[in-house]
Short mmCIF file of N, CA, C and O in Angstrom, two decimals:
data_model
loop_
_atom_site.label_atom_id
_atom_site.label_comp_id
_atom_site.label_asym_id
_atom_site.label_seq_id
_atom_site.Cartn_x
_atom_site.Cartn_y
_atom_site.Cartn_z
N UNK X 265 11.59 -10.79 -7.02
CA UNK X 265 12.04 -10.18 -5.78
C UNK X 265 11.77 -11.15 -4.64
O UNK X 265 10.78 -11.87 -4.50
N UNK X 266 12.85 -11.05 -3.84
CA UNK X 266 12.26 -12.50 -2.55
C UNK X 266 12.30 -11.49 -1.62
O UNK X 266 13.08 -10.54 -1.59
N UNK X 267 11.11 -11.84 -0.61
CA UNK X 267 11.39 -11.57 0.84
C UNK X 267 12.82 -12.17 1.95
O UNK X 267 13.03 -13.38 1.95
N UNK X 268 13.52 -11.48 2.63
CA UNK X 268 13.52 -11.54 3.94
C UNK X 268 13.45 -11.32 4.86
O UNK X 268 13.78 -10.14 4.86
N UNK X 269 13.15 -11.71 6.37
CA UNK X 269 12.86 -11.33 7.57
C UNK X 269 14.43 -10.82 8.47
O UNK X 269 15.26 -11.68 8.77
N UNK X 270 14.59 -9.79 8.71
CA UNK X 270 15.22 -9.31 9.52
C UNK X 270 15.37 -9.00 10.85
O UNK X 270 14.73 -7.96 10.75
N UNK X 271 15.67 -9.03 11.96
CA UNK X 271 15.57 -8.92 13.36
C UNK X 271 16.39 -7.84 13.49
O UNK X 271 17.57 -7.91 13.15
N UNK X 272 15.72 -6.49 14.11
CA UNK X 272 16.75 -5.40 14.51
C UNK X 272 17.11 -5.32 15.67
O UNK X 272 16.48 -5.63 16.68
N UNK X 273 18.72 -4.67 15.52
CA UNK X 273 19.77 -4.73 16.36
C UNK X 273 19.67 -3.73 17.40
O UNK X 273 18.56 -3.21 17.49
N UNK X 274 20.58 -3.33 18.23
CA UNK X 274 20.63 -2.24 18.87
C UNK X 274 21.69 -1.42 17.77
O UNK X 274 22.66 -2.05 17.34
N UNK X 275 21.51 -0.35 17.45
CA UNK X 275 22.59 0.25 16.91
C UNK X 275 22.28 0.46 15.36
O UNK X 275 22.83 1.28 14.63
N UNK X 276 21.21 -0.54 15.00
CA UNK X 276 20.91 -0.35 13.44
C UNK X 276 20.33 1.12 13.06
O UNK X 276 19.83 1.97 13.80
N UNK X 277 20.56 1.14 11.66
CA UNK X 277 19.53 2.24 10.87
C UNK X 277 18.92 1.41 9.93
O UNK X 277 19.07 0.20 9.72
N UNK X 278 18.30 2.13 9.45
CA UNK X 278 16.94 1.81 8.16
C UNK X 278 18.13 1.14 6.93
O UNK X 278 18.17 0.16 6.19
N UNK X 279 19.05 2.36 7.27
CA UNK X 279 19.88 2.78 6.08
C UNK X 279 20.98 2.04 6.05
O UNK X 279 21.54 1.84 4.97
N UNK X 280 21.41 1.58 7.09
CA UNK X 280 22.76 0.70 7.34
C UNK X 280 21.94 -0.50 6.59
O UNK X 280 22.27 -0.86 5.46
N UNK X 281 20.93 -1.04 7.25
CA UNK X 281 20.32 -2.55 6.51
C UNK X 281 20.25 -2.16 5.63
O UNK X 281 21.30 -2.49 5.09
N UNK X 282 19.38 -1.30 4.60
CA UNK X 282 19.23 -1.10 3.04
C UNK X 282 21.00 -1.19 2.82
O UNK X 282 21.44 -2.09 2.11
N UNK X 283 21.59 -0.59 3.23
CA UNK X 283 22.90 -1.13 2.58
C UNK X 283 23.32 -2.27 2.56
O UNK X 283 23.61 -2.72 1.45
N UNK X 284 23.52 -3.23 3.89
CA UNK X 284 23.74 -4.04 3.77
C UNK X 284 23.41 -5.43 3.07
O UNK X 284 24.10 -6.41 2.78
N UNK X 285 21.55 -4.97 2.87
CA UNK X 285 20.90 -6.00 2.00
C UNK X 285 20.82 -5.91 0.82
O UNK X 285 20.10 -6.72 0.22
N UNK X 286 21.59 -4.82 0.05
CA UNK X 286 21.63 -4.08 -1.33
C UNK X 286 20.26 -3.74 -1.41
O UNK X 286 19.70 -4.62 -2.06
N UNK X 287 19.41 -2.80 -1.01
CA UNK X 287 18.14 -2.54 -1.01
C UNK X 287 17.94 -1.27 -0.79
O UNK X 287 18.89 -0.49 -0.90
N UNK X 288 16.58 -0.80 -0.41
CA UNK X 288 16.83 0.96 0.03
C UNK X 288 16.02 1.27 1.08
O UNK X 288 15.65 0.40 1.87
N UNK X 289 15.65 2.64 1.19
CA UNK X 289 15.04 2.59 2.47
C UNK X 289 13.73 2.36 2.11
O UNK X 289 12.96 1.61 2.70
N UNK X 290 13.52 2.97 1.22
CA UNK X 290 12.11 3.52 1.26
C UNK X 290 11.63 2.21 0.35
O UNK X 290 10.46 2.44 0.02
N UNK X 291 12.08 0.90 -0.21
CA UNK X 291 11.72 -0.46 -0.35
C UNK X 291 11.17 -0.83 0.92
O UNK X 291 9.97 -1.08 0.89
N UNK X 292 11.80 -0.95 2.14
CA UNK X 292 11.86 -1.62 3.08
C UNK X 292 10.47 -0.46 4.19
O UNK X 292 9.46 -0.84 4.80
N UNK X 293 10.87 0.49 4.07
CA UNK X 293 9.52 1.55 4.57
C UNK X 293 8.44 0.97 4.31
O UNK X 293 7.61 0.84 5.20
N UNK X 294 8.17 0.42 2.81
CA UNK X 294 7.17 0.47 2.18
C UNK X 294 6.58 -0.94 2.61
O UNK X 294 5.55 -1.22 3.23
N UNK X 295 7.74 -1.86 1.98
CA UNK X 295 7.08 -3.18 2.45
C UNK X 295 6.53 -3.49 4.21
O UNK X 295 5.72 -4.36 4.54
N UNK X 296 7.24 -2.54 5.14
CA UNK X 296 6.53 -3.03 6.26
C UNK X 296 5.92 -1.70 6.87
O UNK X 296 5.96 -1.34 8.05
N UNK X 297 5.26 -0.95 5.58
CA UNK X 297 4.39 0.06 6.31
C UNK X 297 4.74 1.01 7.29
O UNK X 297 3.89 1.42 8.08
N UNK X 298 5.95 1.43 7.32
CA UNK X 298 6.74 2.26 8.06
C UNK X 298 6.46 4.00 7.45
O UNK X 298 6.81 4.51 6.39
N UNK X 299 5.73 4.54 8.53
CA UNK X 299 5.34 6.15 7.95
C UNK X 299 6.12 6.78 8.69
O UNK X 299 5.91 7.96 8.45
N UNK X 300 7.11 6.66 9.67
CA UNK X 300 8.32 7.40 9.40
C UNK X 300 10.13 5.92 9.84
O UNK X 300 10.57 5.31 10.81
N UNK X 301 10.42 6.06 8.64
CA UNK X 301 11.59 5.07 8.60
C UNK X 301 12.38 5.13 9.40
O UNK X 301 13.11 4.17 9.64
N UNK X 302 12.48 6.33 10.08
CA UNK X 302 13.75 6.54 11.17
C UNK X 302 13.42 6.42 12.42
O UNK X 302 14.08 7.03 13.25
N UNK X 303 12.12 5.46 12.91
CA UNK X 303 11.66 4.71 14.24
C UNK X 303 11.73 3.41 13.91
O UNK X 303 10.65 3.10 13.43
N UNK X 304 12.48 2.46 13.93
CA UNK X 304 12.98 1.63 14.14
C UNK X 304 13.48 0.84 15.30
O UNK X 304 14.64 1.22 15.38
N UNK X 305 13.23 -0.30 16.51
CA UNK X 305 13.48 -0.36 17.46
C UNK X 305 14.40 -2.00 17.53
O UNK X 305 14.42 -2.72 16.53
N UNK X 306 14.83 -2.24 18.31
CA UNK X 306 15.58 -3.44 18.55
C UNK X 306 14.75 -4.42 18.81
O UNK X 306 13.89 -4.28 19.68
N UNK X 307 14.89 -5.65 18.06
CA UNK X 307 13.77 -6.95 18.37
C UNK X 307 12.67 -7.04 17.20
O UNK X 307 11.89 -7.95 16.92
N UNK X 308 12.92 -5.48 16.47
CA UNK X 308 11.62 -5.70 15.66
C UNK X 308 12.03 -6.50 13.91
O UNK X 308 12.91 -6.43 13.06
N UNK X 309 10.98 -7.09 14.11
CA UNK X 309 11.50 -7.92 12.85
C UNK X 309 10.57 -7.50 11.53
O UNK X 309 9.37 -7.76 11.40
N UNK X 310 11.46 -6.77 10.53
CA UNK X 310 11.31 -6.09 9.19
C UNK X 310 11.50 -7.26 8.17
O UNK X 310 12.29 -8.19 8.31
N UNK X 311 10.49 -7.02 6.96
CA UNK X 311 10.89 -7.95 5.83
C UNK X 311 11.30 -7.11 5.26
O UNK X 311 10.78 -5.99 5.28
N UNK X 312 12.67 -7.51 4.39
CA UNK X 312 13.02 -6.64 3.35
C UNK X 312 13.09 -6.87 1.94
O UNK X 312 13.01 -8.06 1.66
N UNK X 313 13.16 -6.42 1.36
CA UNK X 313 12.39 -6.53 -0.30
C UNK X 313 14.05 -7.14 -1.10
O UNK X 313 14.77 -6.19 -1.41
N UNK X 314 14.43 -8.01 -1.31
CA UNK X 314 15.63 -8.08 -1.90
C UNK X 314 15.71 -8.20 -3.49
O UNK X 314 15.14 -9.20 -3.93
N UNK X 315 16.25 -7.43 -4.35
CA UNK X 315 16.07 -7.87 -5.96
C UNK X 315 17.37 -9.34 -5.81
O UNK X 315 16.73 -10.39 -5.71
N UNK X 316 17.95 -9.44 -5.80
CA UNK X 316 18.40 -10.92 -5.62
C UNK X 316 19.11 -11.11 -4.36
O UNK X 316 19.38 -10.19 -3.59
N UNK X 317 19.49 -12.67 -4.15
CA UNK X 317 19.93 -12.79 -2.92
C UNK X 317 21.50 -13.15 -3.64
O UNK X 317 21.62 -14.05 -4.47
N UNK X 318 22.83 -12.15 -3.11
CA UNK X 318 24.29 -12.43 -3.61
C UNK X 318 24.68 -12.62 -2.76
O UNK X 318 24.05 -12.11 -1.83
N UNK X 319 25.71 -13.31 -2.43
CA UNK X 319 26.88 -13.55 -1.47
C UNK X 319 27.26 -11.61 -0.39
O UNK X 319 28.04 -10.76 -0.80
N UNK X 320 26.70 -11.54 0.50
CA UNK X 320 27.02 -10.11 1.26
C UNK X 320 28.17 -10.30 1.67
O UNK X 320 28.73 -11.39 1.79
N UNK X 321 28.59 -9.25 1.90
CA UNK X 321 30.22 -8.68 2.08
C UNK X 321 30.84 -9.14 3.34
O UNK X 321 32.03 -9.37 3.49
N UNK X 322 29.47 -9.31 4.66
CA UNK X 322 29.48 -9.36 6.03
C UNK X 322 28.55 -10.14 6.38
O UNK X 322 27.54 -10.02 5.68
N UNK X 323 28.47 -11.02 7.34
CA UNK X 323 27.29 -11.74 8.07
C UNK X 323 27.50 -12.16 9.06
O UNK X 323 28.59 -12.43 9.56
N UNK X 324 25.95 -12.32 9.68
CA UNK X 324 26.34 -12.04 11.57
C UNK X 324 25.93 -13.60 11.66
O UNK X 324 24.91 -14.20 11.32
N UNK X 325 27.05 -13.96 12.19
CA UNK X 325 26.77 -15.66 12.54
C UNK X 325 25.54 -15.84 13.76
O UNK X 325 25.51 -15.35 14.89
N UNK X 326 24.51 -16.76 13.06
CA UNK X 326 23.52 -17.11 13.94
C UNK X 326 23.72 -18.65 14.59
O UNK X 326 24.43 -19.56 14.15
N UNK X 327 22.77 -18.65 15.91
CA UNK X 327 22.99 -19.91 16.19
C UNK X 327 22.82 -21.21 15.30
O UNK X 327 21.82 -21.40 14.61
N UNK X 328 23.83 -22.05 15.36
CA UNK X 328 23.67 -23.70 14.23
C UNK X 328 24.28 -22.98 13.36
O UNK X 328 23.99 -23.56 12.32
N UNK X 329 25.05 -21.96 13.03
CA UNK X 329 25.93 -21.93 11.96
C UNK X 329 26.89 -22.53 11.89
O UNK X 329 27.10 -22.87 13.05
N UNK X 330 27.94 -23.04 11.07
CA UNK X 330 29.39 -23.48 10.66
C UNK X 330 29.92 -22.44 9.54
O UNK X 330 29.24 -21.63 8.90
N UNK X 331 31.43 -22.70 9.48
CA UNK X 331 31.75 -22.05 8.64
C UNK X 331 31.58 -23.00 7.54
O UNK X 331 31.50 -22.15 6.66
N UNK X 332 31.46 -24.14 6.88
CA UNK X 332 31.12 -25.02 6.64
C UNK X 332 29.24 -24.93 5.25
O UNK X 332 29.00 -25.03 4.05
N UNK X 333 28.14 -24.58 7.14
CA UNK X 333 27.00 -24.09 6.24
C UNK X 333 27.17 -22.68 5.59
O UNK X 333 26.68 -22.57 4.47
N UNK X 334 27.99 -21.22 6.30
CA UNK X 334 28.22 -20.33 6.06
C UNK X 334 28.41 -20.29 4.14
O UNK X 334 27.71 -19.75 3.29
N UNK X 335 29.63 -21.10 4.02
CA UNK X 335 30.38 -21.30 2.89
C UNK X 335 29.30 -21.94 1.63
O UNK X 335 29.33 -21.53 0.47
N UNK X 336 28.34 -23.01 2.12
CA UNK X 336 27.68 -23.68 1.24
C UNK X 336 26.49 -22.77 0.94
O UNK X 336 26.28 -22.73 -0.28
N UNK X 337 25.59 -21.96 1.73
CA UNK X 337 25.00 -21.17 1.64
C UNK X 337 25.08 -19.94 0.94
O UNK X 337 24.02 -19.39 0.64
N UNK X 338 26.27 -19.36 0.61
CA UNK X 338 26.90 -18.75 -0.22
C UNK X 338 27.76 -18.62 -1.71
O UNK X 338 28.08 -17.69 -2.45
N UNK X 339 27.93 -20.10 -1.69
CA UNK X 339 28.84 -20.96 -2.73
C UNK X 339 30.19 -20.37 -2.69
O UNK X 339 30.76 -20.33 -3.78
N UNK X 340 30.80 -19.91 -1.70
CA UNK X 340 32.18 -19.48 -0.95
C UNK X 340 33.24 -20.84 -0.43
O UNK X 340 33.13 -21.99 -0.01
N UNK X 341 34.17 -19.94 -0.73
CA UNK X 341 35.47 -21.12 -0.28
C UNK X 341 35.54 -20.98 1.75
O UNK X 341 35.71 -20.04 2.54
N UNK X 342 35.31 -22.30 1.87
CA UNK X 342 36.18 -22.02 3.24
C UNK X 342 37.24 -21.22 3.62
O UNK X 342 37.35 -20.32 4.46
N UNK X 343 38.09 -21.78 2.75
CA UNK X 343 39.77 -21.36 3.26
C UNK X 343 39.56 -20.25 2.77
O UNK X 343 40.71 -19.96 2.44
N UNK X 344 38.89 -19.34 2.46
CA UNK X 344 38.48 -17.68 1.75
C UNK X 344 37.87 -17.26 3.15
O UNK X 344 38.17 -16.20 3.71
N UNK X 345 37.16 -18.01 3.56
CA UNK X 345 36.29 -17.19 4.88
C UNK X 345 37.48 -17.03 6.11
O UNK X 345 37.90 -16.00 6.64
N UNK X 346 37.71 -17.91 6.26
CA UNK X 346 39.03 -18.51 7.38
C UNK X 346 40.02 -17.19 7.14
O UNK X 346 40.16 -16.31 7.98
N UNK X 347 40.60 -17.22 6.00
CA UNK X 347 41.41 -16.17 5.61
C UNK X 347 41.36 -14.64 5.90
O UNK X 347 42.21 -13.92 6.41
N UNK X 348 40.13 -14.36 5.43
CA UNK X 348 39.50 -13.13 5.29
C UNK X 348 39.34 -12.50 6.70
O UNK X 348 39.33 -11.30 6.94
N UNK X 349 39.19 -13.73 7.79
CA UNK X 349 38.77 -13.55 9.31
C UNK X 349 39.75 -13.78 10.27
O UNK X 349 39.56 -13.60 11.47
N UNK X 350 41.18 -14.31 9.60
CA UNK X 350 42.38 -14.09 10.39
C UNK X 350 41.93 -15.38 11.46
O UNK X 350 42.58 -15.61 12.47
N UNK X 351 40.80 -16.12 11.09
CA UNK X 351 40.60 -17.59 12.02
C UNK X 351 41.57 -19.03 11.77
O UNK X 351 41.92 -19.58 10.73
N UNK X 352 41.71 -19.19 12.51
CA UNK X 352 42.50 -20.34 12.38
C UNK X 352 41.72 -22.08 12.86
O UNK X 352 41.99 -23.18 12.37
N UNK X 353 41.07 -21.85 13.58
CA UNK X 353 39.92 -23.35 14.11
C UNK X 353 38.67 -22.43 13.06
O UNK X 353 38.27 -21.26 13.03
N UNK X 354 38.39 -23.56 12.38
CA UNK X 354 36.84 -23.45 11.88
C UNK X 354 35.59 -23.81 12.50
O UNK X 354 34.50 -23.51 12.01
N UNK X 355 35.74 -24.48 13.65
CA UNK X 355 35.13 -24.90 14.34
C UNK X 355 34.73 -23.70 15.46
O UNK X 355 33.92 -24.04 16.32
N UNK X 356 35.14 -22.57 15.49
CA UNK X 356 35.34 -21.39 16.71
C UNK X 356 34.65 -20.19 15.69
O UNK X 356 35.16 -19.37 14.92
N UNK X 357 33.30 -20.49 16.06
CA UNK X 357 32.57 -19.38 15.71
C UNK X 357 31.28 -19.13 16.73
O UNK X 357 30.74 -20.13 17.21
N UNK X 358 30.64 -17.42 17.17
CA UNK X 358 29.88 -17.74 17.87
C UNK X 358 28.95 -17.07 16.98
O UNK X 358 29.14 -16.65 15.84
N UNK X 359 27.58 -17.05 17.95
CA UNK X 359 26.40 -16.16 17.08
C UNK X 359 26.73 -14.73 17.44
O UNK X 359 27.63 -14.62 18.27
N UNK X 360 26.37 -13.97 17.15
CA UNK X 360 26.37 -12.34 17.00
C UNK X 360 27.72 -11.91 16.54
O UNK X 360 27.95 -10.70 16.56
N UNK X 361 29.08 -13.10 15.94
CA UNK X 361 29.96 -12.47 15.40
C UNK X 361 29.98 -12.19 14.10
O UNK X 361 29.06 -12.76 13.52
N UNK X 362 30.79 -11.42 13.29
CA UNK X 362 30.38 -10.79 12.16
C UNK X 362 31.72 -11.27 11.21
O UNK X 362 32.89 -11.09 11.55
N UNK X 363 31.28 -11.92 9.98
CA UNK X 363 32.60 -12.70 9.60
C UNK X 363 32.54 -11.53 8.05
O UNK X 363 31.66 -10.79 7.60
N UNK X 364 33.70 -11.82 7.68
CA UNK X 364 33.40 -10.77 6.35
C UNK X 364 33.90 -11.93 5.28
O UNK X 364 35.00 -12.48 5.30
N UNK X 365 32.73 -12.18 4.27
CA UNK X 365 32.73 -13.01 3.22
C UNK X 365 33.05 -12.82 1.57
O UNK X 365 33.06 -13.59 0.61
N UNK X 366 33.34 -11.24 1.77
CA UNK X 366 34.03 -11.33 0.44
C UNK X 366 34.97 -9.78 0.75
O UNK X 366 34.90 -9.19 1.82
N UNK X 367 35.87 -9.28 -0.51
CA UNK X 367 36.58 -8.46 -0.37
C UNK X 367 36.00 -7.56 -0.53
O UNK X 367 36.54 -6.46 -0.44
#
């Protein structure tokens, strides 16, 4: 199982991340000692318990990304990401946008 560190959003749930990280709640409760899961605040940074790390469906571009590292980090096709995102410059990505990396 690997750790990762998460930074919460405005707008998140417990439950949206357990989905999104293929994980659950009460993994992620547990690992950061959370006695009630549904206080959760923005800025706070959760580790979450991952049984493997796969290519996610969605990811929020952080600063120093490319579509480029995006793709290698994932073992994804460019011209799949590009596609999928209706982008046309690969070079035109910012942080907090949300690219969708597989179907």
């Amino acid at each position: 199982m690997e750790m990762v560190t998460y930074t919460v959003r405005p707008g998140n749930t417990l439950y949206a991340i357990a989905q999104f990280f293929g994980t659950t709640v009460k993994k992620i409760a547990e690992a950061n000692g959370l006695s009630c899961p549904y206080t959760i605040y923005p800025g706070q940074e959760l580790v979450l318990p991952i049984d493997q790390i796969k290519s996610p469906r969605y990811y929020v571009v952080r600063p120093g990304d490319t579509i480029v590292s995006i793709a290698d980090r994932y073992g994804l096709e460019i011209e799949n990401i590009l596609a999928l995102n209706n982008l046309e410059d690969p070079n035109i990505i910012y942080p907090g946008q949300i690219l969708r990396l597989t179907k």
